[in-house]
PDB file of C-alpha atoms in Angstrom:
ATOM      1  CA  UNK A   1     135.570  96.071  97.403  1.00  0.00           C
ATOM      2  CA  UNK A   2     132.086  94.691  97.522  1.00  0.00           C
ATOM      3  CA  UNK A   3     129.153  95.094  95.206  1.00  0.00           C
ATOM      4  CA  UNK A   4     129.759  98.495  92.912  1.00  0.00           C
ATOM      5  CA  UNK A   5     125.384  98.078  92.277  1.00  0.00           C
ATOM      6  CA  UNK A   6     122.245  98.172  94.514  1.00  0.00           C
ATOM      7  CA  UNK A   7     122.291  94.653  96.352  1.00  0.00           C
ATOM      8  CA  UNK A   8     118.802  93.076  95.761  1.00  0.00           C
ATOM      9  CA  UNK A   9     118.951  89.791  97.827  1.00  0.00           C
ATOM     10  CA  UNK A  10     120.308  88.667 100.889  1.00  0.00           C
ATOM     11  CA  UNK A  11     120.575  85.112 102.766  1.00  0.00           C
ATOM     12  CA  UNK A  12     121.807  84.710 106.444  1.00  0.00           C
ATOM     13  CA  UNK A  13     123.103  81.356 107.086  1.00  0.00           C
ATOM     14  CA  UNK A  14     124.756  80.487 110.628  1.00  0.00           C
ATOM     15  CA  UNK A  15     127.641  82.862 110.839  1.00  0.00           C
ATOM     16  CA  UNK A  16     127.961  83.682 106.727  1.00  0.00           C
ATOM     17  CA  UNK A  17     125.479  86.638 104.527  1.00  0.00           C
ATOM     18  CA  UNK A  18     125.233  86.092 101.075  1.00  0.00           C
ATOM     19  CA  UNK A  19     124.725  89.024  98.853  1.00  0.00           C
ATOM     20  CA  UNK A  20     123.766  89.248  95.414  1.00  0.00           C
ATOM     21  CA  UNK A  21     123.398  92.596  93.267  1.00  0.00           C
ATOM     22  CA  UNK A  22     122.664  93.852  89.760  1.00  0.00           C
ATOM     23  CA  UNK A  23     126.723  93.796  89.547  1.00  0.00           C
ATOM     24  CA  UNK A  24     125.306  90.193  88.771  1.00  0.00           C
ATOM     25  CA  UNK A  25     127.918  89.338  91.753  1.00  0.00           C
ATOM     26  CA  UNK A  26     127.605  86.672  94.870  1.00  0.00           C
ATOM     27  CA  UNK A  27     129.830  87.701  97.957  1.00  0.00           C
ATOM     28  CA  UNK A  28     129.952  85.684 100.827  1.00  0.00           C
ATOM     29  CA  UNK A  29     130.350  87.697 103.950  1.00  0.00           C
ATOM     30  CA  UNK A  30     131.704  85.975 107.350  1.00  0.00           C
ATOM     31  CA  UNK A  31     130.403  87.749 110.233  1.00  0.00           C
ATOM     32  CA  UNK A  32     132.758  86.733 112.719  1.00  0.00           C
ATOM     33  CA  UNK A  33     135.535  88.273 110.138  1.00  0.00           C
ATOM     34  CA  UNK A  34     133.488  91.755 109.660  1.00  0.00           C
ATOM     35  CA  UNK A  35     132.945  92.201 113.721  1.00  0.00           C
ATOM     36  CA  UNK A  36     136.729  91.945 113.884  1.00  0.00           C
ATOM     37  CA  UNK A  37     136.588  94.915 111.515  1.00  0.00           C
ATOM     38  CA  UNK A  38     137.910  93.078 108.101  1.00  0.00           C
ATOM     39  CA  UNK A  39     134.945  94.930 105.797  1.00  0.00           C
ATOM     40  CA  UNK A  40     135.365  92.871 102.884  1.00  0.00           C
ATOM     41  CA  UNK A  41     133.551  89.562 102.013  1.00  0.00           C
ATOM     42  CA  UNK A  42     135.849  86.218 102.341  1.00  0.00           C
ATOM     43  CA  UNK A  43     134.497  84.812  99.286  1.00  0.00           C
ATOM     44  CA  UNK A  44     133.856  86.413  95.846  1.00  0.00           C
ATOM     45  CA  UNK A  45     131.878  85.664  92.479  1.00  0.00           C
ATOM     46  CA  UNK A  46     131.933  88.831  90.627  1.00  0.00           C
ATOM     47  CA  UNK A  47     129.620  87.208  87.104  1.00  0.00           C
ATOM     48  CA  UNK A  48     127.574  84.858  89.184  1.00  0.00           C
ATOM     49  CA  UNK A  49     125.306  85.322  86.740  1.00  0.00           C
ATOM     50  CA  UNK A  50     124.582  87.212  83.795  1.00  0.00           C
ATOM     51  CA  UNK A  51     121.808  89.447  84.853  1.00  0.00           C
ATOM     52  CA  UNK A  52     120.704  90.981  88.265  1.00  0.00           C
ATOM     53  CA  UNK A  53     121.046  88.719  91.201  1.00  0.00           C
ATOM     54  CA  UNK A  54     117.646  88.631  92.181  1.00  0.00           C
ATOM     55  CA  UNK A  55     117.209  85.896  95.185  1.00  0.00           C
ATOM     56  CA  UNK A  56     118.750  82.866  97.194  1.00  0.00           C
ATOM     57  CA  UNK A  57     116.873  80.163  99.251  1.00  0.00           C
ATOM     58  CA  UNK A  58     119.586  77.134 100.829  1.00  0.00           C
ATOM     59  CA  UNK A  59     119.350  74.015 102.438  1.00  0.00           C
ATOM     60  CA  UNK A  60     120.551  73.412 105.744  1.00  0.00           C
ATOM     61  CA  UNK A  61     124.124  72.169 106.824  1.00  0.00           C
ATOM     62  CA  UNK A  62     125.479  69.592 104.764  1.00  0.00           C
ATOM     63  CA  UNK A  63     128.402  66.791 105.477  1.00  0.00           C
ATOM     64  CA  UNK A  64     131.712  68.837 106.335  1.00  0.00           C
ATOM     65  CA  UNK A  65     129.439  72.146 107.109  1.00  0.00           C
ATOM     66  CA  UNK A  66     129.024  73.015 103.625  1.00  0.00           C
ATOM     67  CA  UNK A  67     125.679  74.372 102.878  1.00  0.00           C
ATOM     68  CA  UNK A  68     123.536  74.212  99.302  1.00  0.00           C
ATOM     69  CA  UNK A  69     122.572  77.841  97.770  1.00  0.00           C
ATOM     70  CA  UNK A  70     120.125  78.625  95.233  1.00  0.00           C
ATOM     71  CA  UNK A  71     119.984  81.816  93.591  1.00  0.00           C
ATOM     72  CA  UNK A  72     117.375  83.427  90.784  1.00  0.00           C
ATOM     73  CA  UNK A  73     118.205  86.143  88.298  1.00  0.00           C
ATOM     74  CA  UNK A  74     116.961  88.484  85.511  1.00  0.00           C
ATOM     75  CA  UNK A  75     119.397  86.448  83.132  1.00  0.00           C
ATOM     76  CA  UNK A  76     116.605  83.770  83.564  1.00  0.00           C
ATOM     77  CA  UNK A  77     118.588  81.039  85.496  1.00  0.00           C
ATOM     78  CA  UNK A  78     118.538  79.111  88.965  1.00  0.00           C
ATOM     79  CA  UNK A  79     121.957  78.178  89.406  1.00  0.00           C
ATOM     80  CA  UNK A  80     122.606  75.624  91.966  1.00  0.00           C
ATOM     81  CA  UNK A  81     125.637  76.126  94.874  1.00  0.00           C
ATOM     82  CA  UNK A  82     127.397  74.929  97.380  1.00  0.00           C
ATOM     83  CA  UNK A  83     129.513  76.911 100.132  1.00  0.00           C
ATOM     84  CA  UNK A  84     132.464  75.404 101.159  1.00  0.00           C
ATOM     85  CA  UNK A  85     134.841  76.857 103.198  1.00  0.00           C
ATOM     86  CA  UNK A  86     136.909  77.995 100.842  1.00  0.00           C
ATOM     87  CA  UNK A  87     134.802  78.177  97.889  1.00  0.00           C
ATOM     88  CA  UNK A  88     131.481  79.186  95.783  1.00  0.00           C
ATOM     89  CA  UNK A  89     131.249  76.596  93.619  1.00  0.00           C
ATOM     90  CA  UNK A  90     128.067  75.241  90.786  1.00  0.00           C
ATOM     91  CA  UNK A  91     127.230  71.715  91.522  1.00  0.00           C
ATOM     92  CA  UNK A  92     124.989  71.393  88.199  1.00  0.00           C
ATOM     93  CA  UNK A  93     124.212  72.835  85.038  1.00  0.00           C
ATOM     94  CA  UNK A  94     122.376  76.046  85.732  1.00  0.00           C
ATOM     95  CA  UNK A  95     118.110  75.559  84.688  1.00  0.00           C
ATOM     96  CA  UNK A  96     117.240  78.516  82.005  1.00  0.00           C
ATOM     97  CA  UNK A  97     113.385  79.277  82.699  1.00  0.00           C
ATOM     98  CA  UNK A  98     113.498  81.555  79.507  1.00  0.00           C
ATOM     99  CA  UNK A  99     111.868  84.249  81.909  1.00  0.00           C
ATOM    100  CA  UNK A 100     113.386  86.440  84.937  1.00  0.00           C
ATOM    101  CA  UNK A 101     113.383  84.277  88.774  1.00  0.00           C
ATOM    102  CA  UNK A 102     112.107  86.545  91.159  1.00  0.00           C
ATOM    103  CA  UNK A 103     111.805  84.077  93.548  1.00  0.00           C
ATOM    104  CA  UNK A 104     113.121  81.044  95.046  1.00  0.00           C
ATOM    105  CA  UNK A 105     113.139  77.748  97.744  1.00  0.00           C
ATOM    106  CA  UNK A 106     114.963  74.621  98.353  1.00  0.00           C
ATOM    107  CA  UNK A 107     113.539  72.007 100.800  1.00  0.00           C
ATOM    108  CA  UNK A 108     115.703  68.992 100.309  1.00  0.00           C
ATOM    109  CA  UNK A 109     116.262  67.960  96.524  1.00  0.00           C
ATOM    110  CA  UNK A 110     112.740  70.108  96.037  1.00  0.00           C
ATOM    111  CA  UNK A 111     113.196  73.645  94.474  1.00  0.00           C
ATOM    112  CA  UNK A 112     110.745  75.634  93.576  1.00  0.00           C
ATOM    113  CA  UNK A 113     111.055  79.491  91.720  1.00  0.00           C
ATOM    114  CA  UNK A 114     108.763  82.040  91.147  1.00  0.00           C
ATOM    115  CA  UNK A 115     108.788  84.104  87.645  1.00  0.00           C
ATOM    116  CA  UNK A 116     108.302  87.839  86.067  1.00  0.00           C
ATOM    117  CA  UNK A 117     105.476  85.475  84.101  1.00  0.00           C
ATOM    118  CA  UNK A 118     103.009  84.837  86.934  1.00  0.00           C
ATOM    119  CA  UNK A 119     104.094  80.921  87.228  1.00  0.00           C
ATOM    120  CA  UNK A 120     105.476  78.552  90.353  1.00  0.00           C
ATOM    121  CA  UNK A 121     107.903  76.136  88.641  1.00  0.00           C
ATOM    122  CA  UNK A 122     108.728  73.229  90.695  1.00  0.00           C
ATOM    123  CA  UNK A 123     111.865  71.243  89.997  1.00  0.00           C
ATOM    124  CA  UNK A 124     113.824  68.010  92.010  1.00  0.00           C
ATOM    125  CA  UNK A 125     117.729  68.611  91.594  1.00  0.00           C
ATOM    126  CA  UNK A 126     117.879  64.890  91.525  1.00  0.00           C
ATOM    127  CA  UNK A 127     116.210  65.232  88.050  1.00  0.00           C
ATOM    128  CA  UNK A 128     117.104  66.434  84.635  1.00  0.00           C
ATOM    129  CA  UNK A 129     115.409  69.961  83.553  1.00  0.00           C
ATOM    130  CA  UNK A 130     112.504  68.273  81.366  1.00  0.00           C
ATOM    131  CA  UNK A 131     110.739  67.053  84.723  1.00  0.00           C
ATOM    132  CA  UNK A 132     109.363  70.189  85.867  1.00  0.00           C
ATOM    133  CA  UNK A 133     105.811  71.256  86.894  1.00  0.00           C
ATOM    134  CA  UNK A 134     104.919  74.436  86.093  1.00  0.00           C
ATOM    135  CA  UNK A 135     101.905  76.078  87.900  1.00  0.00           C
ATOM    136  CA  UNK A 136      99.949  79.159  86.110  1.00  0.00           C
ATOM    137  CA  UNK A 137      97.794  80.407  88.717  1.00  0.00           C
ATOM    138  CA  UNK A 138      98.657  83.967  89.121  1.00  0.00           C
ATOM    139  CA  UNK A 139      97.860  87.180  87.807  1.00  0.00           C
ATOM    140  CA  UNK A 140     100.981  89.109  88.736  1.00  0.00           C
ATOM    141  CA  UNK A 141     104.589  88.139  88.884  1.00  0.00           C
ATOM    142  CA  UNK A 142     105.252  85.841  91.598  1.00  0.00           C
ATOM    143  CA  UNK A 143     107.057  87.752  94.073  1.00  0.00           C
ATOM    144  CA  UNK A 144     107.815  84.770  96.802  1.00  0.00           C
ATOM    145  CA  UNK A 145     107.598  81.221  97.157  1.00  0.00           C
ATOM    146  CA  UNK A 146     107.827  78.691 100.027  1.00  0.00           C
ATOM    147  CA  UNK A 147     108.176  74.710 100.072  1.00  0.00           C
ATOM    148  CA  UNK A 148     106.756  72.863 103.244  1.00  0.00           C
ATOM    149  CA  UNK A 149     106.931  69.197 103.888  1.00  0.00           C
TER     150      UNK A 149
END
């Protein structure tokens, strides 16, 4: 009752896995709840997105314990999450890069994604979509990506 596709990304965060797949499906796992043998994931978005779930990056503990997720598909899209307890839930309007996210990073409101197209786009969630910076300074798809302070 997981994933019925080859799972492409994972994200470990405290005591929860996130797992996307070409199912285009997010499950949350708890780990506590699979090492007392319940196999299934606690939380479930089966059409997460509308391609192959690709990648995650999140932000550290928010107010209440909730945490921020960021995820990257072939559908073109960085959706924007947050983990509740009890809940997967979008907390804006997802940003269509008109080109599949291979990669991505959140550092604060910062988020950057890597593309099938060879750029780096760089975005602040506290902005709207038309304030990006894109970078062009590969040759190949870019594969990962990392924001530092």
């Amino acid at each position: 009752n997981a994933h019925y596709s080859s799972v492409d990304c994972i994200k470990v965060m405290n005591r929860l896995v996130v797992s996307g797949s070409r199912d285009r499906g997010v499950n949350i796992w708890n780990v506590d709840q699979v090492l007392e043998g319940n196999p299934k994931p606690s939380l479930k978005v089966p059409d997460a997105h509308k391609g192959w779930v690709w990648t995650f990056s999140a932000s550290g503990d928010q107010p209440g314990g909730d945490m921020d997720l960021v995820s990257g598909s072939w559908d073109n899209t960085v959706k924007f999450w947050r983990i509740t307890s009890s809940e997967l839930k979008e907390t804006r309007k997802p940003v269509n890069l008109k080109v599949a996210v291979l990669a991505t990073d959140i550092h604060e409101t910062r988020v950057v994604a890597g593309t099938y197209d060879k750029k780096v786009i760089l975005m602040d969630t506290r902005e709207d979509v038309k304030k990006m910076t894109f970078f062009k300074c590969h040759t190949k798809p870019v594969l990962a990506v990392k924001i530092t302070e």
